[in-house]
Every structure is written in structure tokens, then in C-alpha cells.
């Protein structure tokens, strides 16, 4: 049977790292590189395939693969010989996933934002028709916005909520909103679908959401999206006394949030933990 063309980028074996001076460390690095190569393919790889990609002698590869097979991290599947990943890899993956806690991972990003801006930093996701606060980091000051991890809030009148709604098509948006007029909480609360859509268009155009005396009197909030693979899956925000959110400060806060959102999206631990959380979220428009 003809083999399909392999398109994944080969995983290089780097013998220039300092650990290459140590035989055992170098062998470990080479073995892990082989596992990465096997993980990048949808079909088994032969010793010839691995030799071509790594430029390692076949004798070296045979020894490495024999050890990995003995430890059940790879499985020999035919006489060519060719190999695929073994069940021990799944055990490692499961342990990695179970150890991830999005709140803990996100806190290391939000804490510096809270301390640097002096405002409360939040990470939120869309859960049904509500915003779910996944992580909260408060500044070290007596006057601050306070909320709790696990708290839920409305979408149409909060910075996090409006950011998360801003890229939804109209038909999906309708399922996330209460009947008109929406409940009003402060002087600037938007209470109609038409006005909210105008706000969401402004949000999408400028790249951040603004809660300006909408959820609570005297409170302002700015929020930006966190994108994983181009998909808006979460939002981060800072909230605090309205008088401290001047136009200049808002831009500074947005810049800080953009930076941390990019760092989050580049962090494999964060992205894996966020995707785990998304599996447990409610469909749009469903109440608990």
C-alpha cells in the first residue's frame, strides 16, 4: 500500500546543546525527539524515515527505539521495522492534563497586571448566557473592585461580556440576551439589542470593550480578547474606580492587557487548560 506524503515538520535532534557533552543526557534528548516526531505523524515511521529526518545512524536509532519499546513508549508494528507511539505516552498526557488548573496558570499572568495597573484583573469565559470569572487578581490597595473566582455576571453590561460577544453572529447573540428592555444597573446600561449591537461593533473595530458606568455606578472596565488558534475563547480585563480610567490610562491598560493576552495564547499550559474548561461550559442561552 502506498504511503501518504508526510507534511509535518521534522523534529530536529539538537546535538549543540550543553547536555550533549553528557552521553546519557544526549541519548535522552534524542529519544524525546523521536517521540515528538512520531507524535507529529498520523502513521507509523520506519527507521529509514527517522534516519532521513534526523541524520542519525540507523544503528543509533535501533538502540534508542529498542529502549523506548521496552519501556512501552513506542510500539514496533511491522518488520520494516516501523514504529508508532505506545500507551505510556497517553499516561503522561493524561497526567499532564489532570495537573492543569486554569485558575492557577492564569494567576501568574494576572497578578503582575493587577500590581502594575493598580486595578483588579480578571479572566472570564462565556458560559451559556453569562460571564464566568475564572481568575481574579486584586491590587494591594483598600479602594478596589472586588469579585470572586467562580462568580457569574451579565454579558451585555460588562467589559468581559461585551468582548466575548463582540465577534458572535447576530443569530448566536440573540440566544445570549434577556428580553428587552434589559435590566438596567447604572446610568449607562444598554437596554436594547440595537444599542448593544452598535456597542459590539465599536468593540470589534477598536479591539477592546469598555464598561463605562454600565454594570455598577462609579465603575469602569476595559477588556481584550484571548485568542487560541485565532478563536476568541476568553477575555481579560481590568476594573476599578471610574475616575482613574482616563482616556490615557485606558490606553495604557489596554496595552498591558494586549501583552498579557498574547503571552497567555503563546503558553501551551494556558491553552491546554483553557480548552479543558471550554469542554465543561454550557451551550449558549442555557441557564443553570
Short mmCIF file of C-alpha atoms in Angstrom, two decimals, residues 102-261:
data_model
loop_
_atom_site.label_atom_id
_atom_site.label_comp_id
_atom_site.label_asym_id
_atom_site.label_seq_id
_atom_site.Cartn_x
_atom_site.Cartn_y
_atom_site.Cartn_z
CA UNK A 102 -6.56 27.28 34.62
CA UNK A 103 -7.04 29.48 37.68
CA UNK A 104 -3.51 28.73 38.89
CA UNK A 105 -1.97 29.13 35.43
CA UNK A 106 -3.79 32.40 34.78
CA UNK A 107 -2.97 33.88 38.18
CA UNK A 108 0.71 34.12 37.29
CA UNK A 109 -0.29 36.38 34.39
CA UNK A 110 -2.98 38.45 36.11
CA UNK A 111 -1.10 39.18 39.34
CA UNK A 112 1.52 41.41 37.63
CA UNK A 113 -1.27 43.21 35.73
CA UNK A 114 -3.14 43.97 38.95
CA UNK A 115 0.00 45.19 40.68
CA UNK A 116 1.20 47.18 37.66
CA UNK A 117 -2.10 48.94 36.95
CA UNK A 118 -3.44 49.16 40.49
CA UNK A 119 -6.74 47.74 39.22
CA UNK A 120 -8.47 44.39 39.61
CA UNK A 121 -7.56 41.98 36.80
CA UNK A 122 -9.97 39.28 35.62
CA UNK A 123 -10.04 36.34 33.23
CA UNK A 124 -13.50 35.35 32.02
CA UNK A 125 -15.17 32.95 29.61
CA UNK A 126 -18.64 32.75 28.12
CA UNK A 127 -20.70 30.12 29.94
CA UNK A 128 -24.19 29.93 28.50
CA UNK A 129 -25.57 33.46 28.65
CA UNK A 130 -23.26 34.56 31.45
CA UNK A 131 -19.66 35.54 32.02
CA UNK A 132 -17.82 33.12 34.30
CA UNK A 133 -14.89 34.58 36.25
CA UNK A 134 -12.09 32.01 36.06
CA UNK A 135 -9.37 34.01 37.80
CA UNK A 136 -9.29 37.27 39.75
CA UNK A 137 -6.21 39.18 40.92
CA UNK A 138 -6.77 42.23 43.12
CA UNK A 139 -4.31 45.08 43.67
CA UNK A 140 -2.82 45.79 47.09
CA UNK A 141 -4.94 48.82 47.92
CA UNK A 142 -8.07 49.45 50.03
CA UNK A 143 -10.18 51.01 47.24
CA UNK A 144 -10.64 48.39 44.52
CA UNK A 145 -13.22 46.47 42.54
CA UNK A 146 -13.92 43.12 44.17
CA UNK A 147 -15.31 39.93 42.70
CA UNK A 148 -14.76 36.22 43.31
CA UNK A 149 -13.42 33.31 41.32
CA UNK A 150 -16.41 31.39 40.03
CA UNK A 151 -18.69 34.44 40.11
CA UNK A 152 -21.04 34.96 37.19
CA UNK A 153 -22.24 38.18 35.63
CA UNK A 154 -24.24 39.56 32.73
CA UNK A 155 -22.76 39.77 29.27
CA UNK A 156 -24.38 42.90 27.84
CA UNK A 157 -23.17 45.36 30.51
CA UNK A 158 -19.67 44.15 31.43
CA UNK A 159 -16.32 44.59 29.73
CA UNK A 160 -15.58 40.87 29.72
CA UNK A 161 -19.05 40.05 28.45
CA UNK A 162 -19.08 42.56 25.63
CA UNK A 163 -15.63 41.48 24.48
CA UNK A 164 -16.78 37.85 24.38
CA UNK A 165 -19.96 38.80 22.49
CA UNK A 166 -18.26 41.12 20.01
CA UNK A 167 -17.45 38.54 17.33
CA UNK A 168 -20.62 36.44 17.51
CA UNK A 169 -23.05 36.38 14.56
CA UNK A 170 -26.43 38.01 15.20
CA UNK A 171 -28.28 34.69 15.43
CA UNK A 172 -25.98 33.45 18.21
CA UNK A 173 -26.07 36.78 20.00
CA UNK A 174 -29.86 36.67 20.36
CA UNK A 175 -29.69 33.48 22.43
CA UNK A 176 -27.44 35.17 24.99
CA UNK A 177 -29.60 38.19 25.78
CA UNK A 178 -32.58 38.74 28.07
CA UNK A 179 -35.88 40.12 26.85
CA UNK A 180 -35.96 43.82 26.05
CA UNK A 181 -35.62 46.10 27.80
CA UNK A 182 -32.60 44.55 29.52
CA UNK A 183 -32.35 45.09 33.28
CA UNK A 184 -30.63 48.41 33.98
CA UNK A 185 -27.99 48.67 36.74
CA UNK A 186 -26.42 52.11 36.24
CA UNK A 187 -26.81 55.31 34.25
CA UNK A 188 -25.21 53.96 31.06
CA UNK A 189 -26.57 50.42 30.95
CA UNK A 190 -27.54 49.44 27.42
CA UNK A 191 -31.08 48.05 27.44
CA UNK A 192 -31.84 47.22 23.78
CA UNK A 193 -30.43 44.79 21.23
CA UNK A 194 -29.98 47.58 18.67
CA UNK A 195 -27.86 49.71 21.02
CA UNK A 196 -25.85 46.69 22.16
CA UNK A 197 -25.07 45.72 18.56
CA UNK A 198 -23.74 49.24 17.93
CA UNK A 199 -21.54 48.92 21.01
CA UNK A 200 -20.28 45.50 19.95
CA UNK A 201 -19.36 46.80 16.50
CA UNK A 202 -17.31 49.58 18.12
CA UNK A 203 -15.71 46.97 20.38
CA UNK A 204 -14.72 44.73 17.48
CA UNK A 205 -13.36 47.68 15.49
CA UNK A 206 -11.15 49.11 18.24
CA UNK A 207 -10.12 45.72 19.67
CA UNK A 208 -11.27 46.21 23.25
CA UNK A 209 -14.50 46.50 25.23
CA UNK A 210 -15.42 49.29 27.62
CA UNK A 211 -17.83 49.16 30.56
CA UNK A 212 -18.45 52.82 31.36
CA UNK A 213 -20.83 53.07 34.35
CA UNK A 214 -22.88 50.21 32.90
CA UNK A 215 -22.73 47.38 35.43
CA UNK A 216 -22.10 49.49 38.53
CA UNK A 217 -22.17 53.22 39.20
CA UNK A 218 -18.68 54.65 39.53
CA UNK A 219 -17.00 51.65 37.87
CA UNK A 220 -15.14 51.40 34.59
CA UNK A 221 -13.59 48.36 32.96
CA UNK A 222 -11.62 47.63 29.80
CA UNK A 223 -11.26 44.13 28.35
CA UNK A 224 -9.45 42.46 25.45
CA UNK A 225 -9.85 39.04 23.91
CA UNK A 226 -7.65 35.99 24.35
CA UNK A 227 -7.43 34.06 21.09
CA UNK A 228 -6.29 30.49 20.70
CA UNK A 229 -5.64 29.49 17.11
CA UNK A 230 -7.45 32.64 16.00
CA UNK A 231 -10.59 31.79 18.00
CA UNK A 232 -11.80 34.14 20.75
CA UNK A 233 -12.08 31.80 23.75
CA UNK A 234 -11.64 34.12 26.74
CA UNK A 235 -11.19 37.73 27.75
CA UNK A 236 -9.01 39.57 30.25
CA UNK A 237 -9.90 42.86 31.87
CA UNK A 238 -9.03 45.43 34.50
CA UNK A 239 -11.75 47.12 36.55
CA UNK A 240 -11.69 49.95 39.05
CA UNK A 241 -12.88 53.42 40.08
CA UNK A 242 -14.13 55.34 37.06
CA UNK A 243 -12.10 58.45 37.88
CA UNK A 244 -8.87 56.51 37.42
CA UNK A 245 -9.82 55.33 33.91
CA UNK A 246 -8.93 58.49 32.00
CA UNK A 247 -8.56 58.18 28.22
CA UNK A 248 -4.79 57.94 28.56
CA UNK A 249 -4.97 55.37 31.35
CA UNK A 250 -7.46 53.28 29.39
CA UNK A 251 -4.99 53.02 26.52
CA UNK A 252 -2.22 52.05 28.94
CA UNK A 253 -4.44 49.38 30.47
CA UNK A 254 -5.41 48.04 27.05
CA UNK A 255 -1.75 47.83 26.03
CA UNK A 256 -0.95 45.88 29.20
CA UNK A 257 -3.90 43.54 28.59
CA UNK A 258 -2.94 43.01 24.94
CA UNK A 259 0.53 41.99 26.06
CA UNK A 260 -0.69 39.52 28.66
CA UNK A 261 -3.35 38.10 26.33
#
